[in-house]
XYZ file of C-alpha atoms in Angstrom:
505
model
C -106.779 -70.773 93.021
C -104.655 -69.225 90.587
C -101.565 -70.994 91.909
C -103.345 -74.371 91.295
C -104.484 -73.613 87.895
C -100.865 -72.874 87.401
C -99.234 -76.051 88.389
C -102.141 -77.983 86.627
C -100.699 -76.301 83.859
C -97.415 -77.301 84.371
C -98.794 -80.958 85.011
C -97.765 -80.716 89.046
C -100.771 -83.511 89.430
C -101.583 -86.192 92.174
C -98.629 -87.132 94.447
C -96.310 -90.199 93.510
C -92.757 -91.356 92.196
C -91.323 -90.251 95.430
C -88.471 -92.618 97.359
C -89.708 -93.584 100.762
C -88.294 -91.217 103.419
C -85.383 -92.108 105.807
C -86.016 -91.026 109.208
C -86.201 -87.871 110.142
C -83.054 -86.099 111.933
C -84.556 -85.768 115.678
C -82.310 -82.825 116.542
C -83.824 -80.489 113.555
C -84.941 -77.778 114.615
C -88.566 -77.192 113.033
C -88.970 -74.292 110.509
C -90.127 -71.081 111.929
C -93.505 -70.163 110.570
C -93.606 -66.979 108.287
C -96.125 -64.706 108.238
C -98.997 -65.085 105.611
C -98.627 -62.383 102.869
C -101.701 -59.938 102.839
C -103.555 -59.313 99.397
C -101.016 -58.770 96.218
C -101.665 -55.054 96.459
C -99.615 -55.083 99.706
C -97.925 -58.144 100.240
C -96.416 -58.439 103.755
C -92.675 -60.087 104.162
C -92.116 -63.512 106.182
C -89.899 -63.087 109.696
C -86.227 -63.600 109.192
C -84.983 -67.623 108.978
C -82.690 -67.865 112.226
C -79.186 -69.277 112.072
C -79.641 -70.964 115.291
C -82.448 -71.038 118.448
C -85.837 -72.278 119.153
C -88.813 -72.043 116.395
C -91.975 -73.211 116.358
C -93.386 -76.341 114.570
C -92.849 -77.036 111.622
C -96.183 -78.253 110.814
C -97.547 -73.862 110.576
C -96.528 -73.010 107.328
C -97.835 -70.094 105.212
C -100.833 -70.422 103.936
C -102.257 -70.991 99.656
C -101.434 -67.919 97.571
C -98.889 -66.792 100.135
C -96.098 -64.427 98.809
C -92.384 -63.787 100.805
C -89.780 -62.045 99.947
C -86.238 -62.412 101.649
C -86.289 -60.657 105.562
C -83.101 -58.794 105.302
C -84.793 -56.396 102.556
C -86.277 -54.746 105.172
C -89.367 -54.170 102.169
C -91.742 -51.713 103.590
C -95.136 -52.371 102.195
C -94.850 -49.825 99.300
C -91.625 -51.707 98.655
C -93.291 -54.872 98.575
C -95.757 -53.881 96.100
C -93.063 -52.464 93.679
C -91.776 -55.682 94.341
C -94.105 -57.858 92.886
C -94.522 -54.912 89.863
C -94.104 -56.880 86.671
C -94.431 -53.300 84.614
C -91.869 -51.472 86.622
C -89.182 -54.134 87.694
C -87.602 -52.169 90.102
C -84.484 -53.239 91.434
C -84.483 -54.786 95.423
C -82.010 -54.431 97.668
C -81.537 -54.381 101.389
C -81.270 -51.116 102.730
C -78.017 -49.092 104.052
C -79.991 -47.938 107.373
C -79.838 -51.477 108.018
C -77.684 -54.257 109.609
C -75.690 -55.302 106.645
C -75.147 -58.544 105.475
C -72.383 -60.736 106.705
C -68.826 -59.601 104.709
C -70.240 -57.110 103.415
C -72.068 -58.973 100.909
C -74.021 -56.623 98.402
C -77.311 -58.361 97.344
C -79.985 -57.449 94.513
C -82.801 -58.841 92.462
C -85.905 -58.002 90.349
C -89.060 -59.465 89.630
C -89.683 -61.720 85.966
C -91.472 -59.600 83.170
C -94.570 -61.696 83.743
C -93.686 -65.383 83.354
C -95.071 -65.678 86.872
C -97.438 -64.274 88.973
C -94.821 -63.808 91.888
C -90.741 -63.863 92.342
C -90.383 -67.438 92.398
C -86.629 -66.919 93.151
C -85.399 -66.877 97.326
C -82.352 -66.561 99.042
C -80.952 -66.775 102.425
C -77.819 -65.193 104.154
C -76.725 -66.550 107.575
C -74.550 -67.157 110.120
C -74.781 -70.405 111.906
C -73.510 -71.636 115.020
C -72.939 -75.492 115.329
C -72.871 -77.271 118.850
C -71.325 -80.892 118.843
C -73.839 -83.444 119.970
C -71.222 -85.860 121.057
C -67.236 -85.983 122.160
C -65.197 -88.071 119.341
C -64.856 -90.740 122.794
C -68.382 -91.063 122.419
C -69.201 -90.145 125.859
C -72.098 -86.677 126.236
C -70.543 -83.300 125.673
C -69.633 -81.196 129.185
C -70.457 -77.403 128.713
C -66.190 -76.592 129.278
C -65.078 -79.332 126.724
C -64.065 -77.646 123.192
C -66.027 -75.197 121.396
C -68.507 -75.063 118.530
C -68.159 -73.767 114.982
C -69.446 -70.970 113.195
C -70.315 -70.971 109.386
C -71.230 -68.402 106.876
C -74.266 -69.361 104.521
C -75.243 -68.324 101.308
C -78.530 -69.333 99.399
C -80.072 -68.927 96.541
C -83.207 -70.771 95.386
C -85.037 -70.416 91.260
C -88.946 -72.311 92.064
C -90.354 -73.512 89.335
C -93.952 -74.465 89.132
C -95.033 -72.841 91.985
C -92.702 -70.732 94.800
C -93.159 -73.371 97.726
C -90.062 -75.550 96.957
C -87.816 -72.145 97.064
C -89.677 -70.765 100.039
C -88.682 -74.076 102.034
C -85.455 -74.381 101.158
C -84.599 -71.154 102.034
C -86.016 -71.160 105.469
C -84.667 -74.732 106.213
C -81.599 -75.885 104.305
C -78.973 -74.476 106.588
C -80.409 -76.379 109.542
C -79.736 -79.200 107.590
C -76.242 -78.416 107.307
C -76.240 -77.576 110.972
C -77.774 -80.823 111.792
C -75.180 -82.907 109.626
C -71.896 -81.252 110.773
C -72.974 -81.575 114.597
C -71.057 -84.878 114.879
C -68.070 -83.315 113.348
C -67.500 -80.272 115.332
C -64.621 -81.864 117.435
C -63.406 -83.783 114.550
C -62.991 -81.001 112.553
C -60.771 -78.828 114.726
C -58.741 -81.867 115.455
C -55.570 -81.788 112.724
C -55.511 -85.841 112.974
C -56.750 -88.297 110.943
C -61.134 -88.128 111.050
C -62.157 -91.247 112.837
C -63.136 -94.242 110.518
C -66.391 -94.973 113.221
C -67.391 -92.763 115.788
C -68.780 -94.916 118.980
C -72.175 -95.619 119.742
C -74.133 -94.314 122.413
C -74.027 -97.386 125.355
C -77.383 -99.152 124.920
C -78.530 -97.667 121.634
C -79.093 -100.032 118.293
C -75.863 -101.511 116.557
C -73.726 -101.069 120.035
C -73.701 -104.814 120.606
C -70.832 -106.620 120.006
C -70.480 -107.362 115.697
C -66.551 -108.392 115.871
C -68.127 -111.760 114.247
C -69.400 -109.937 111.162
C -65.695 -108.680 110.210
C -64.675 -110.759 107.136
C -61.070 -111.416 105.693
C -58.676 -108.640 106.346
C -56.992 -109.280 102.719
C -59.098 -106.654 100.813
C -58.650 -104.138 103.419
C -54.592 -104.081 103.663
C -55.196 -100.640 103.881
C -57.392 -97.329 104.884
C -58.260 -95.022 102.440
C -57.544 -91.248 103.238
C -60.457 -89.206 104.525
C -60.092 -85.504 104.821
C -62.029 -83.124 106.663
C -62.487 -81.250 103.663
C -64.427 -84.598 102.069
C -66.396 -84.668 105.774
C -67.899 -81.329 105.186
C -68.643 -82.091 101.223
C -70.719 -85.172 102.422
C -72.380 -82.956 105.245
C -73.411 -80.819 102.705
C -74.697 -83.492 100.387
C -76.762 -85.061 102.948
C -78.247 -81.975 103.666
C -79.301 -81.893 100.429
C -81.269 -85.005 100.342
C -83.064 -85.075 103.763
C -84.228 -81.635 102.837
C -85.687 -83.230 99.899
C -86.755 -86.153 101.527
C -88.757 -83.532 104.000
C -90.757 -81.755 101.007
C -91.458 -85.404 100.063
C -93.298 -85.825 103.287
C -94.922 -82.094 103.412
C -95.765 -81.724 100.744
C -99.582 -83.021 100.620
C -100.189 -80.788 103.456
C -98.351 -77.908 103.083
C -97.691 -75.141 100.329
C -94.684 -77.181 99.050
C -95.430 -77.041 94.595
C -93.140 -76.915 92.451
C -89.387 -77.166 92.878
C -86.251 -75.179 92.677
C -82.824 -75.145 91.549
C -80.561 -74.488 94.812
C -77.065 -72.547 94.755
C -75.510 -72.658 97.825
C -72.350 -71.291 99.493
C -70.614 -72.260 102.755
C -67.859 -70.725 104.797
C -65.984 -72.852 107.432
C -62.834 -72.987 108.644
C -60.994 -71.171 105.891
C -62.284 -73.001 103.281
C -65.477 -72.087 100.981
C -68.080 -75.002 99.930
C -70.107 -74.151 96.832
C -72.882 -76.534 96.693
C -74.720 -76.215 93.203
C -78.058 -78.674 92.225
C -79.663 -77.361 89.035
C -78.934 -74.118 86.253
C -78.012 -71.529 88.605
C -74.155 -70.150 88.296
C -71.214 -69.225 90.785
C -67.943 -67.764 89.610
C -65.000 -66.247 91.264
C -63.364 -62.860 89.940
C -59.630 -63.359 91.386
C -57.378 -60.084 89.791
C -59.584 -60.454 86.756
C -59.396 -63.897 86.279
C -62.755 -66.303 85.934
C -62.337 -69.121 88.245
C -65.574 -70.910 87.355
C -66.990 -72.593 90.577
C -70.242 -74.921 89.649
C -71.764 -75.731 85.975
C -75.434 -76.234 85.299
C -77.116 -79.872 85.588
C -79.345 -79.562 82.109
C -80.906 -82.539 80.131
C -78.041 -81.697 77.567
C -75.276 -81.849 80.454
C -77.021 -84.925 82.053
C -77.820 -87.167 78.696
C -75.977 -89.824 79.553
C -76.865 -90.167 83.548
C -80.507 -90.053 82.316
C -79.929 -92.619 78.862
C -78.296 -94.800 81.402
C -80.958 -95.036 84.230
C -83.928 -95.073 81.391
C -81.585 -98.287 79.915
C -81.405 -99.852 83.338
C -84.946 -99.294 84.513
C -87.056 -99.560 81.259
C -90.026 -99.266 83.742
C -89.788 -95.679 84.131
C -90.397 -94.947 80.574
C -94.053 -96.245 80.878
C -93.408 -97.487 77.127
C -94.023 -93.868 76.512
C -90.042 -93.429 76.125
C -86.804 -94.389 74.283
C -83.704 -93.261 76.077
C -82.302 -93.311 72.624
C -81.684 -89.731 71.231
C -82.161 -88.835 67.736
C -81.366 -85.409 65.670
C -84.857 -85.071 65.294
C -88.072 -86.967 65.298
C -88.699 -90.016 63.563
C -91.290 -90.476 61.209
C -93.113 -93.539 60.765
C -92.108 -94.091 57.235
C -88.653 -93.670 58.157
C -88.751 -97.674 59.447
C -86.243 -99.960 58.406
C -83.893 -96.532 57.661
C -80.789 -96.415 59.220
C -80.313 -92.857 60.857
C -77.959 -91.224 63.005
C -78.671 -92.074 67.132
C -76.238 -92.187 70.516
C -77.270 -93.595 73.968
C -75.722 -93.511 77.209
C -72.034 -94.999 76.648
C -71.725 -92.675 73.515
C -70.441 -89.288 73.074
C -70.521 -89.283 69.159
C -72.797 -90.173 66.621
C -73.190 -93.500 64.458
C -76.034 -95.241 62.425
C -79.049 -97.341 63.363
C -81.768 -99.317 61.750
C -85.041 -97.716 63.057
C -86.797 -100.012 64.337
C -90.567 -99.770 65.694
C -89.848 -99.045 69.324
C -87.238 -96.092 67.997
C -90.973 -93.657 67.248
C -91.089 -93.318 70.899
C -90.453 -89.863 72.250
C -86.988 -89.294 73.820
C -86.269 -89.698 77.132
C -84.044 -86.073 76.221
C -84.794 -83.757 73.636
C -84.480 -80.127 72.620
C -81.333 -77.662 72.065
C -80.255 -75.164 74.996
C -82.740 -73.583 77.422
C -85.383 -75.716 75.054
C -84.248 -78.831 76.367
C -86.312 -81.068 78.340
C -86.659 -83.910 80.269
C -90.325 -86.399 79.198
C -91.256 -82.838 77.205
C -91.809 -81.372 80.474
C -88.945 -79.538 82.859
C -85.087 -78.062 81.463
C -83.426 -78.841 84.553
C -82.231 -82.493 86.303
C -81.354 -81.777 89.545
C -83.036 -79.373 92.613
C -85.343 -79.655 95.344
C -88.852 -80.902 95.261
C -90.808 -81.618 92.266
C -92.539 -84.448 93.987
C -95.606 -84.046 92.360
C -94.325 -83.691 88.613
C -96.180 -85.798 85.868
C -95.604 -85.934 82.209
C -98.369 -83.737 80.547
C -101.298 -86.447 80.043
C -99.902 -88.946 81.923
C -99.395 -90.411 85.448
C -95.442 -91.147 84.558
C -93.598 -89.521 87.540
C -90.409 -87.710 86.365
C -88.792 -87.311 89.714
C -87.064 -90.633 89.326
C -84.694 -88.981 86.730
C -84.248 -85.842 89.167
C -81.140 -85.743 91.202
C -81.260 -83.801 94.747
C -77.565 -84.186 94.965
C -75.329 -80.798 94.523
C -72.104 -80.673 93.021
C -70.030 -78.947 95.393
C -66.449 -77.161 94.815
C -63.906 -75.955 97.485
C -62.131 -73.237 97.339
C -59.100 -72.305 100.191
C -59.492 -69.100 100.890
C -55.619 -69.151 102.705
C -53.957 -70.381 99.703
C -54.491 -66.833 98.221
C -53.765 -62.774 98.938
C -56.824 -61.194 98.344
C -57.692 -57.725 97.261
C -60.857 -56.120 97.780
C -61.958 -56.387 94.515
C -61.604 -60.188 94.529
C -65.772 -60.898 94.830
C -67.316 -64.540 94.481
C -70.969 -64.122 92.523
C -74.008 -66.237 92.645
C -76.561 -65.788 90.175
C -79.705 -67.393 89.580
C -80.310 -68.382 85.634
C -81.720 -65.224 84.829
C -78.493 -63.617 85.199
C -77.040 -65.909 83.024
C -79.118 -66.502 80.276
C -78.643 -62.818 78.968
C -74.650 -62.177 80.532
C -71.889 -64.578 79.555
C -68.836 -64.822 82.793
C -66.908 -62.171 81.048
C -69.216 -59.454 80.793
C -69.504 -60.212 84.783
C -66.375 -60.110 85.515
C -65.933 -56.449 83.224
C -68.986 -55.565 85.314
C -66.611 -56.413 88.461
C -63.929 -54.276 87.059
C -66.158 -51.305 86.257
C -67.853 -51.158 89.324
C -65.873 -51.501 92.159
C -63.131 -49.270 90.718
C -65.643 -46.656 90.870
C -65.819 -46.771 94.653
C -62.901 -46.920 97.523
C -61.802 -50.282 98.567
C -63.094 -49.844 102.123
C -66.304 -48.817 101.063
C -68.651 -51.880 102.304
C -71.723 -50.028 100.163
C -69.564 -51.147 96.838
C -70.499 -55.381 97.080
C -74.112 -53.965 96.893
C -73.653 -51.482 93.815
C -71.778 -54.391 92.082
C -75.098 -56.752 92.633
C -77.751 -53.950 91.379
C -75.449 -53.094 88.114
C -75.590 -56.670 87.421
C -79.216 -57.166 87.775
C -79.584 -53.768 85.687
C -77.294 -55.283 83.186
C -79.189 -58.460 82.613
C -83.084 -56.767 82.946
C -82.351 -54.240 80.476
C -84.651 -51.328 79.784
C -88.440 -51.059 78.769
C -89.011 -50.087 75.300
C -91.464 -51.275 72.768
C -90.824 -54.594 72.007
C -90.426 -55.789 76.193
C -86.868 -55.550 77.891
C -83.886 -54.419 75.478
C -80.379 -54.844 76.548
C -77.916 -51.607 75.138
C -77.459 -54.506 71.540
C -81.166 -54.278 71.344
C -81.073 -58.193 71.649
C -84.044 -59.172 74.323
C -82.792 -59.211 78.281
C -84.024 -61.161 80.980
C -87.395 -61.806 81.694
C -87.074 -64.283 84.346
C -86.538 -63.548 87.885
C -83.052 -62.529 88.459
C -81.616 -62.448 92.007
C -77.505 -62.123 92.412
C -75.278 -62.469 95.349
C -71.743 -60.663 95.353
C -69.351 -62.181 97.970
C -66.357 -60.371 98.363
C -63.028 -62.592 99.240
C -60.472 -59.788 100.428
C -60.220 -56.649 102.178
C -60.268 -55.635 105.534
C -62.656 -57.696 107.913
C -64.111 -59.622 105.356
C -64.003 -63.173 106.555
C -62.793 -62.004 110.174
């Protein structure tokens, strides 16, 4: 109940706004079904989100009022109730009797200082094996013929408005991948050319014969250059949306409120994919240099992809709306003035006669973290947020949300790397409080305290950082060491590292 007077709250209302689905991927595996958390004194953790194998349908999900934390914490139940301690904030971490994480990645994260009733952040670290559905010939896959590929996967998820969204994505978004690079798996370990049409399956829809519907040849003197890289980029994008698509469709039924932001990381073939859809961060520390690999997608960042679809579809305003911005408000007796204004071909400012339509509220307003979207959410683009209203209102937002990541490459051969060479992913409440620099000092400070070939070092690094940005208790809340306020949002922090012995083996 509490959850639902929650997202009433944040105006998560009836259902609507939402594209119609594509199909859904028939080879997707369905998500496993985690285990239901027991009361909040003694919340129970969901079973780990497989890589790759059988699970059972997709339709058992958890339960209202469930509660998960990430598997490969290995939270005992007096764990998971320090966990979910809003007073204490202890710092999480998988264990070192454990199976560590792939490269040696060090992992930590902390509960908010009450802005929510649970962790609304999740993440997700696997490794994924991808079998090719067909040969590039089009003809069924023997057993002997080629092999599959392997990727590393990184996840992490900031809900909003409920811990659903995050909870999904983290189960199910690298099956999505999986799904979408199964017809590249022989294409992608071939050095040629990618194919510009792989061949359809004898019999199946658009296998007839369509040599009639090829037009002049003039515009198409010649083929623009594919790479693989640009096959796995689109992979990953289209990931992106049919997981969306598949909240769209759950989420009546199922505990799918809210959204989340999604930072994602993927390892293949040398090369590392970071996928990035809302305000969560990735950098790289390279021999003390910041190589900055995502930015944040923020009504401020976003202005003029918002200004321009509220300008082309006036409809989605409700009349409610300008997608003009203004410095501040305008007043009704302010008519006929001419005041400062941009919209969505402008960069500067210049003057306009106010005019009656101008007292609207704007499609974009607010300064920094205050920035919103209708009054009502700071980021513009993530997962979910089907059911997202303007406050008093049946105006859907979720036509101005984007699903679609940005995602960056980086070649992991181009470069020797040490061991202190670490990629980190951080969820906003990293960030908000710790600027790249003091990371990558942190990053410096850290690891030369241990040995190179100490694997236990990645984790350290992630815990300091969390530390860093929770700040102690005193007084007045959380207090960094300037006595300015730290983070009281969930924080959760990945450190990958990019060098050293065995660490992309």
């Amino acid at each position: 109940m509490l959850n639902r007077v929650r997202s009433a709250v944040a105006h998560l209302v009836s259902s609507g706004g939402a594209p119609p689905p594509r199909p859904k991927s028939p080879d997707l595996p369905n998500a496993p079904s985690p285990q239901t958390a027991a009361p909040p004194e003694a919340p129970r953790s969901p079973p780990a989100t497989a890589g790759s194998g059988s699970a059972a349908p997709a339709k058992t999900v958890e339960a209202r009022a469930s509660f998960s934390r990430p598997t490969f914490l290995q939270l005992s139940p007096g764990g998971l109730r320090r966990a979910v301690d809003h007073a204490g904030r202890a710092v999480q971490s998988p264990p070192d009797t454990g199976r560590r994480l792939p490269w040696s990645t060090g992992y930590a994260e902390v509960i908010n200082a009450g802005k929510s009733r649970h962790n609304e952040d999740q993440a997700c670290c696997e490794v994924v094996y991808v079998e090719g559905r067909r040969s590039v010939s089009g003809a069924p896959r023997e057993p002997s013929q080629g092999q599959g590929l392997c990727f590393y996967y990184w996840g992490l998820f900031d809900g909003h408005a409920g811990g659903g969204a995050a909870e999904m994505a983290a189960r199910l978004l690298h099956r999505h991948i999986r799904e979408q690079l199964k017809d590249l798996v022989e294409i992608l370990q071939d050095p040629s050319p990618p194919p510009l049409c792989l061949p359809s399956t004898p019999g199946a829809p658009g296998s007839s014969d369509s040599s009639h519907l090829v037009g002049p040849q003039s515009c198409w003197s010649s083929q623009k250059e594919v790479t693989h890289e640009s096959l796995v980029v689109g992979a990953i994008e289209n990931a992106f949306q049919f997981m969306d698509e598949q909240m769209a469709r759950e989420r009546r039924g199922h505990q799918v409120e809210g959204g989340c932001c999604a930072l994602v990381v993927v390892y293949l073939l040398g090369k590392v994919y970071v996928a990035n859809a809302g305000d969560s961060r990735a950098i790289i520390v390279r021999n003390g240099e910041i190589i900055p690999m995502s930015r944040e997608f923020t009504p401020e960042t976003e202005r003029q992809r918002l200004q321009l679809l509220g300008f082309l579809k006036p409809e989605l305003l409700g009349g409610e709306f300008t997608h003009l911005e203004f410095p501040r408000r305008i007043q009704p007796k302010e008519l006929g003035q001419r005041m400062l204004y941009r919209d969505q071909n402008m960069t500067g400012w210049a003057y306009k006669k106010i005019e009656l339509e101008d007292l609207r509220f704007p499609l974009v307003c607010g300064e920094g973290k205050k920035a919103r979207v209708m009054a009502t959410i700071g980021v513009t683009r993530g997962l979910g947020d089907h059911n997202l209203k303007v406050c008093s209102s049946t105006l859907p937002i979720k036509p101005f949300l984007s699903c679609f990541p940005e995602v960056r490459v980086y070649d992991l051969t181009q470069y020797e790397h040490c061991p202190d060479d670490v990629l980190v992913l951080g969820t906003d409440g990293l960030w908000d409080v710790t600027s790249d620099c003091e990371v990558a000092a942190t990053v410096d400070r850290v690891l030369s305290a241990y040995e190179p070939n100490d694997p236990s070092r990645y984790k350290a690094l992630a815990q300091a950082l969390v530390l860093g940005a929770r700040g102690t208790p005193r007084d007045r809340g959380w207090r960094l060491p300037n006595n300015k306020l730290g983070s009281g949002d969930d924080i959760s922090v990945f450190v990958i590292p990019l060098g050293g012995p065995g660490s992309y083996s």
